[in-house]
Short mmCIF file of C-alpha atoms in Angstrom, two decimals:
data_model
loop_
_atom_site.label_atom_id
_atom_site.label_comp_id
_atom_site.label_asym_id
_atom_site.label_seq_id
_atom_site.Cartn_x
_atom_site.Cartn_y
_atom_site.Cartn_z
CA ILE A 594 -0.01 -0.02 0.07
CA PHE A 595 2.76 2.29 0.85
CA THR A 596 4.71 1.85 -2.22
CA ILE A 597 1.56 2.32 -4.68
CA SER A 598 1.22 5.45 -2.75
CA LEU A 599 4.54 6.80 -3.11
CA ILE A 600 4.02 5.86 -7.02
CA LEU A 601 0.67 7.66 -6.86
CA GLY A 602 2.03 10.99 -5.06
CA THR A 603 4.94 11.30 -7.40
CA THR A 604 2.75 10.89 -10.68
CA ILE A 605 0.13 13.44 -8.92
CA THR A 606 2.77 16.07 -8.49
CA ILE A 607 4.57 15.61 -11.60
CA SER A 608 1.42 15.42 -13.94
CA SER A 609 -0.20 18.33 -12.37
CA ASN A 610 -0.69 21.83 -13.48
CA HIS A 611 -2.33 23.37 -10.53
CA TRP A 612 -0.42 24.31 -7.25
CA ILE A 613 -2.78 22.75 -4.83
CA MET A 614 -2.67 19.26 -7.06
CA ALA A 615 1.26 19.37 -6.87
CA TRP A 616 1.31 20.06 -2.98
CA ALA A 617 -1.13 17.27 -2.15
CA GLY A 618 1.00 14.82 -4.28
CA LEU A 619 4.15 15.92 -2.14
CA GLU A 620 2.14 15.43 0.87
CA ILE A 621 0.98 11.81 0.16
CA ASN A 622 4.53 11.26 -0.65
CA THR A 623 5.77 12.13 2.58
CA LEU A 624 3.29 10.40 4.35
CA ALA A 625 3.69 7.42 2.31
CA ILE A 626 7.48 6.97 3.11
CA LEU A 627 7.25 7.41 6.77
CA PRO A 628 5.94 4.17 7.67
CA LEU A 629 8.95 2.58 5.75
CA ILE A 630 11.47 4.64 7.52
CA SER A 631 10.28 3.67 10.90
CA LYS A 632 9.77 0.39 9.70
CA SER A 633 12.64 -1.46 11.67
CA HIS A 634 11.37 -0.56 15.14
CA HIS A 635 14.56 0.88 16.25
CA PRO A 636 14.63 4.49 18.17
CA ARG A 637 17.14 5.71 15.60
CA ALA A 638 14.55 4.83 12.77
CA ILE A 639 11.54 6.57 14.40
CA GLU A 640 14.19 9.74 15.22
CA ALA A 641 14.70 9.72 11.66
CA ALA A 642 11.09 9.47 10.64
CA THR A 643 10.25 12.15 12.82
CA LYS A 644 13.15 14.72 11.33
CA TYR A 645 12.05 13.95 7.90
CA PHE A 646 8.40 14.64 8.86
CA LEU A 647 9.03 18.08 10.41
CA THR A 648 11.21 19.14 7.58
CA GLN A 649 9.23 17.96 4.62
CA ALA A 650 6.03 19.44 6.28
CA ALA A 651 7.70 22.61 6.74
CA ALA A 652 8.98 22.56 3.17
CA SER A 653 5.32 21.51 1.85
CA THR A 654 4.20 24.70 3.87
CA LEU A 655 6.40 26.84 2.33
CA VAL A 656 5.50 25.29 -1.28
CA LEU A 657 1.75 26.34 -0.21
CA PHE A 658 2.41 29.67 1.10
CA SER A 659 4.75 31.06 -2.30
CA SER A 660 1.80 29.72 -4.64
CA MET A 661 -0.71 31.58 -2.45
CA ASN A 662 1.34 34.47 -2.70
CA ASN A 663 1.73 34.25 -6.21
CA ALA A 664 -2.08 33.48 -6.52
CA TRP A 665 -2.70 36.49 -4.61
CA TYR A 666 -0.80 38.79 -6.86
CA THR A 667 -1.28 37.74 -10.27
CA GLY A 668 -4.58 35.48 -9.85
CA GLN A 669 -3.01 32.43 -11.31
CA TRP A 670 -2.70 28.98 -9.69
CA ASP A 671 -0.72 27.62 -12.90
CA ILE A 672 2.36 25.94 -11.96
CA THR A 673 4.20 27.49 -14.81
CA GLN A 674 3.13 30.97 -14.23
CA LEU A 675 5.01 31.61 -11.24
CA THR A 676 6.08 35.08 -11.61
CA HIS A 677 6.01 36.83 -8.67
CA PRO A 678 9.47 37.33 -7.26
CA THR A 679 9.12 36.90 -3.34
CA SER A 680 6.96 33.74 -4.56
CA CYS A 681 10.03 32.21 -6.44
CA LEU A 682 12.14 33.01 -3.76
CA VAL A 683 10.10 31.21 -1.26
CA LEU A 684 9.57 28.32 -3.50
CA THR A 685 13.45 27.73 -4.22
CA THR A 686 13.63 27.75 -0.67
CA ALA A 687 10.90 25.40 -0.13
CA ILE A 688 12.25 22.89 -2.91
CA SER A 689 15.93 23.41 -1.40
CA MET A 690 14.43 21.88 1.72
CA LYS A 691 12.54 19.21 0.20
CA LEU A 692 15.72 18.09 -1.79
CA GLY A 693 18.34 18.87 1.06
CA LEU A 694 20.11 21.58 -0.80
CA VAL A 695 22.52 23.48 1.62
CA PRO A 696 21.88 25.07 3.87
CA PHE A 697 19.03 23.08 4.42
CA HIS A 698 20.78 19.54 3.93
CA PHE A 699 21.04 18.96 7.69
CA TRP A 700 18.32 16.49 8.09
CA PHE A 701 19.22 14.44 5.35
CA PRO A 702 22.41 12.41 6.34
CA GLU A 703 20.52 11.87 9.94
CA VAL A 704 17.53 10.47 8.00
CA MET A 705 19.70 8.18 5.65
CA GLN A 706 21.50 6.94 8.81
CA GLY A 707 18.33 5.60 10.46
CA THR A 708 16.76 3.94 7.73
CA SER A 709 17.78 0.53 5.87
CA LEU A 710 19.81 0.73 2.71
CA ILE A 711 16.77 0.14 0.26
CA VAL A 712 14.74 2.92 1.76
CA GLY A 713 18.26 5.12 1.61
CA LEU A 714 17.67 4.31 -1.95
CA LEU A 715 14.09 5.60 -2.26
CA LEU A 716 15.10 8.64 -0.44
CA SER A 717 18.08 9.89 -2.48
CA THR A 718 16.33 9.04 -5.73
CA ALA A 719 12.55 8.55 -5.73
CA MET A 720 11.57 11.20 -3.05
CA LYS A 721 14.01 13.75 -5.04
CA PHE A 722 12.03 13.44 -8.38
CA PRO A 723 8.92 15.47 -7.66
CA PRO A 724 10.71 18.51 -6.24
CA ILE A 725 12.96 18.57 -9.20
CA THR A 726 10.09 18.52 -11.60
CA LEU A 727 8.61 21.39 -9.55
CA LEU A 728 12.16 22.98 -10.23
CA TYR A 729 12.04 22.03 -14.28
CA MET A 730 8.39 23.47 -14.48
CA THR A 731 9.11 26.91 -12.89
CA SER A 732 12.85 27.02 -13.84
CA PRO A 733 12.44 30.07 -16.22
CA SER A 734 11.46 32.52 -13.49
CA LEU A 735 13.62 31.40 -10.98
CA ASN A 736 16.72 33.36 -9.65
CA PRO A 737 19.88 31.81 -11.31
CA THR A 738 22.18 33.77 -9.10
CA LEU A 739 20.67 32.20 -6.08
CA LEU A 740 20.56 28.72 -7.45
CA THR A 741 24.32 28.89 -8.64
CA THR A 742 25.27 30.09 -5.21
CA LEU A 743 23.09 27.56 -3.47
CA ALA A 744 24.66 24.79 -5.98
CA ILE A 745 28.25 25.67 -5.63
CA LEU A 746 27.76 25.69 -1.48
CA SER A 747 25.82 22.24 -1.69
CA VAL A 748 29.02 20.41 -4.04
CA ALA A 749 31.37 22.11 -1.47
CA VAL A 750 29.69 21.11 1.72
CA GLY A 751 28.49 17.73 0.08
CA GLY A 752 32.20 17.10 -0.58
CA TRP A 753 33.75 18.43 2.44
CA MET A 754 31.67 16.66 5.01
CA GLY A 755 31.59 13.55 3.45
CA LEU A 756 35.36 13.40 3.80
CA ASN A 757 35.22 12.47 7.63
CA GLN A 758 32.47 9.79 7.66
CA THR A 759 32.71 6.06 8.20
CA GLN A 760 29.05 5.19 7.79
CA ILE A 761 28.35 4.26 4.26
CA ARG A 762 24.50 5.65 4.21
CA LYS A 763 25.93 9.15 5.46
CA ILE A 764 28.66 8.87 2.77
CA MET A 765 25.95 8.25 0.17
CA ALA A 766 23.61 10.93 1.38
CA PHE A 767 26.78 13.63 1.00
CA SER A 768 27.38 12.12 -2.55
CA SER A 769 23.51 13.05 -2.84
CA ILE A 770 24.00 16.58 -1.66
CA SER A 771 27.06 17.37 -4.33
CA HIS A 772 24.96 15.75 -7.27
CA LEU A 773 21.84 17.85 -6.24
CA GLY A 774 24.22 20.81 -6.43
CA TRP A 775 25.32 19.98 -10.06
CA MET A 776 21.69 19.61 -11.14
CA ALA A 777 20.73 23.17 -9.25
CA ILE A 778 23.47 25.08 -10.97
CA VAL A 779 22.05 24.38 -14.82
CA ILE A 780 18.41 24.04 -14.05
CA SER A 781 17.83 27.60 -14.68
CA TYR A 782 19.92 27.61 -18.37
CA ASN A 783 19.23 24.17 -19.31
CA PRO A 784 16.66 22.44 -17.60
CA LYS A 785 16.48 19.35 -19.60
CA LEU A 786 20.12 18.39 -18.43
CA THR A 787 19.17 18.62 -15.00
CA LEU A 788 16.80 15.87 -15.73
CA LEU A 789 19.45 13.88 -17.86
CA ASN A 790 21.85 14.33 -14.84
CA PHE A 791 18.75 13.39 -12.35
CA TYR A 792 18.29 9.79 -14.55
CA LEU A 793 21.81 9.05 -14.59
CA TYR A 794 22.62 9.69 -10.88
CA THR A 795 19.22 7.88 -10.07
CA MET A 796 20.69 4.73 -12.02
CA MET A 797 24.27 4.88 -10.45
CA THR A 798 23.11 5.53 -7.18
CA ALA A 799 20.64 2.57 -7.51
CA ALA A 800 23.65 0.51 -8.82
CA VAL A 801 25.68 1.21 -5.59
CA PHE A 802 22.61 0.80 -3.08
CA LEU A 803 21.65 -2.64 -4.32
CA THR A 804 25.23 -3.85 -4.57
CA LEU A 805 25.73 -2.80 -0.79
CA ASN A 806 22.69 -4.37 0.11
CA SER A 807 23.51 -7.60 -1.44
CA ILE A 808 27.02 -7.26 0.60
CA LYS A 809 25.09 -6.13 3.48
CA ALA A 810 27.73 -3.47 4.16
CA LEU A 811 26.79 -0.60 6.35
CA LYS A 812 29.83 0.87 7.50
CA LEU A 813 33.70 0.95 6.02
CA PRO A 814 34.75 -2.01 8.28
CA THR A 815 32.51 -3.94 6.87
CA LEU A 816 33.48 -3.27 3.29
CA LEU A 817 37.21 -4.39 4.34
CA THR A 818 35.91 -7.95 4.65
CA SER A 819 33.21 -8.04 2.14
CA TRP A 820 35.55 -8.89 -0.76
CA THR A 821 35.36 -12.57 0.48
CA LYS A 822 31.65 -12.64 -0.08
CA SER A 823 31.67 -11.89 -3.93
CA PRO A 824 34.75 -10.75 -5.23
CA ALA A 825 33.44 -9.98 -8.71
CA LEU A 826 30.70 -7.64 -7.47
CA ASN A 827 32.99 -5.86 -5.22
CA THR A 828 35.35 -5.45 -8.26
CA VAL A 829 32.56 -4.01 -10.43
CA LEU A 830 31.43 -1.66 -7.25
CA LEU A 831 35.10 -0.04 -7.68
CA LEU A 832 33.94 0.97 -11.53
CA THR A 833 30.24 1.89 -10.31
CA LEU A 834 31.74 4.15 -7.63
CA LEU A 835 34.31 5.76 -10.01
CA SER A 836 31.26 6.01 -12.21
CA LEU A 837 29.08 8.12 -9.52
CA ALA A 838 32.55 10.36 -9.05
CA GLY A 839 31.91 11.09 -12.88
CA LEU A 840 35.38 10.11 -14.18
CA PRO A 841 35.72 9.22 -17.71
CA PRO A 842 35.10 6.87 -19.87
CA LEU A 843 32.37 5.80 -17.21
CA THR A 844 28.70 7.24 -17.60
CA GLY A 845 28.93 9.54 -14.68
CA PHE A 846 31.26 11.83 -16.54
CA LEU A 847 28.25 12.65 -19.18
CA PRO A 848 26.16 14.71 -17.39
CA LYS A 849 29.07 16.59 -15.47
CA TRP A 850 30.80 17.28 -19.25
CA PHE A 851 27.46 18.63 -20.38
CA ILE A 852 27.09 21.12 -17.29
CA ILE A 853 30.28 22.51 -17.70
CA GLN A 854 29.81 22.78 -21.38
CA GLU A 855 26.35 24.69 -20.71
CA LEU A 856 28.08 27.04 -17.99
CA THR A 857 30.60 27.92 -20.54
CA LYS A 858 28.39 28.91 -23.17
CA GLN A 859 26.34 31.05 -20.52
CA ASP A 860 29.84 32.82 -19.90
CA MET A 861 30.06 31.32 -16.26
CA ALA A 862 33.35 29.98 -16.47
CA PRO A 863 34.44 30.55 -13.30
CA ALA A 864 31.52 28.81 -11.54
CA ALA A 865 31.97 25.81 -13.87
CA THR A 866 35.93 25.47 -12.51
CA VAL A 867 34.95 26.21 -8.90
CA ILE A 868 32.24 23.31 -9.15
CA SER A 869 34.57 21.04 -11.15
CA LEU A 870 37.40 21.46 -8.57
CA LEU A 871 34.84 20.97 -5.71
CA SER A 872 33.80 17.71 -6.87
CA LEU A 873 37.23 16.46 -6.32
CA LEU A 874 36.09 16.49 -2.79
CA SER A 875 33.75 13.80 -3.43
CA LEU A 876 35.89 12.11 -5.74
CA PHE A 877 38.09 11.61 -2.75
CA PHE A 878 35.56 9.60 -0.55
CA TYR A 879 34.29 7.53 -3.65
CA LEU A 880 38.01 6.54 -3.77
CA ARG A 881 37.81 5.42 -0.55
CA LEU A 882 34.98 3.38 -0.57
CA ALA A 883 36.48 1.86 -3.43
CA TYR A 884 39.79 1.37 -1.77
CA CYS A 885 38.07 -0.12 1.28
CA ALA A 886 35.87 -2.30 -0.82
CA THR A 887 38.53 -3.89 -3.51
CA ILE A 888 42.00 -2.46 -3.34
CA THR A 889 43.18 -2.81 0.48
CA LEU A 890 43.18 -6.19 2.03
CA PRO A 891 42.57 -5.71 5.62
CA PRO A 892 45.49 -5.94 8.09
CA HIS A 893 46.08 -9.45 9.66
CA ALA A 894 46.96 -7.97 12.97
CA THR A 895 43.10 -7.58 13.95
CA ASN A 896 40.95 -10.51 14.00
CA HIS A 897 38.40 -9.66 11.24
CA VAL A 898 35.87 -12.51 10.65
CA LYS A 899 36.01 -13.28 7.07
CA GLN A 900 32.85 -13.48 5.28
CA TRP A 901 31.32 -16.75 3.49
CA ARG A 902 31.12 -16.24 -0.03
CA ILE A 903 27.60 -16.10 -1.17
CA ASN A 904 26.58 -18.95 -3.94
CA LYS A 905 23.33 -17.30 -4.99
CA PRO A 906 23.61 -15.51 -8.45
CA VAL A 907 23.76 -11.77 -8.02
CA ASN A 908 20.63 -9.94 -8.66
CA LEU A 909 19.60 -9.09 -12.21
CA SER A 910 18.61 -5.51 -11.52
CA ILE A 911 22.18 -5.04 -10.28
CA ALA A 912 23.48 -6.34 -13.06
CA ILE A 913 21.62 -4.13 -15.38
CA LEU A 914 22.21 -0.97 -13.46
CA THR A 915 26.03 -1.62 -13.20
CA THR A 916 26.02 -2.12 -16.88
CA LEU A 917 24.29 0.73 -17.69
CA SER A 918 26.06 3.18 -15.35
CA LEU A 919 29.59 2.13 -16.70
CA THR A 920 29.05 1.72 -20.44
CA LEU A 921 26.66 4.96 -21.37
CA LEU A 922 28.81 7.34 -22.27
CA PRO A 923 28.95 6.61 -26.14
CA MET A 924 25.20 7.89 -26.27
CA SER A 925 26.27 11.56 -25.62
CA PRO A 926 26.21 12.53 -29.26
CA MET A 927 22.31 11.86 -28.95
#
C-alpha cells in the first residue's frame, strides 16, 4: 500500500498543472515514506522518521505559501506561471528544503543513517523526483544567482562533510547533496540537462545501493572484509563508484561534461571551474569507499571475521544497472 501511495504521490505531482494538486502529491509522498523509514522498530529509525516529517512538512507549507502568494498577486494557480519574485524566492527555499540542498541539508544524512539501505535508496532518488520536476516547470522564473550560490555551496559541503564519515549511508547522503548541486546550477539555463543528470544519478546510485545491500555493508570496516563474499561484485562496485564520481570513460562523466559545457556557453566559466574543483572532494571519498571495498586487504593484526562467499547468483537488476552506469558514455552525441 505504501509503495503504491509513493508512486501515486509522485505521479500526481509530476502530472499536475495546479499548485494545490502538486502540493497534495508531495504530501502523499511524505506520508507514504514515513512508515517505510520507521519500519525497523528502532529508536534511531523513529527519530529519522520524525526529522523527515518535520522538514518535509515545513517545506510543503512553504510551497503552499509561495503558490498562494503568487495567486494573490497574479490570479494564477498554474505552476508554470510563477512570476512574482517573492513567490519564486520562497519556492526555491521550499524545494531546497525538500531536496536537501545546502543550507537546508542537515536533516538528510541523519535520516539516511536511521533507515535501511533500500529506503535510503528511495529517499535519495525517488523522493527527489517530484521536487525536481517542480523546479523544472518553474525554472524560467527562478533566480539564477541564488540557484548558482546554493549549488556551489552544496557541492562544497557535500564534498567536505563526506570526507570524515565512516558510515556508508551518510557518505551516500553527502554524495547525493553534491550531485543535487550539479543539478541545481544548470536548471535555469538548460532544465533538460538537470533531468538527464537526475536520471543518470538515480541509475548509478541505485546500482551502488543495491550492491551494498547484497553485500550487507553499512560501514567502512564491513567493506574491508566483504571481498570474500562476492569478489566479482566488489570489483564492479569499484567501477560504479568511480562512475558516480564522474570519471571518464564511465557514464557519470556525461552529465558533468554537458553541464560544464553549458555553463561555459553562459559565460560562467568561473562557476564551472569552482564546481569542477569542488567535485574532487567527493571523488576522494568515493575513492576511499572503492579502496576499502577492493584495493586493500585488511591488516592481519586485527581479528577480522572473514565472510562466507555467497553462492546465489547476483540480482539481475544490479547487473543491468551496473552495466548501464559503466557504459552509457557513448550515447552522449544523442
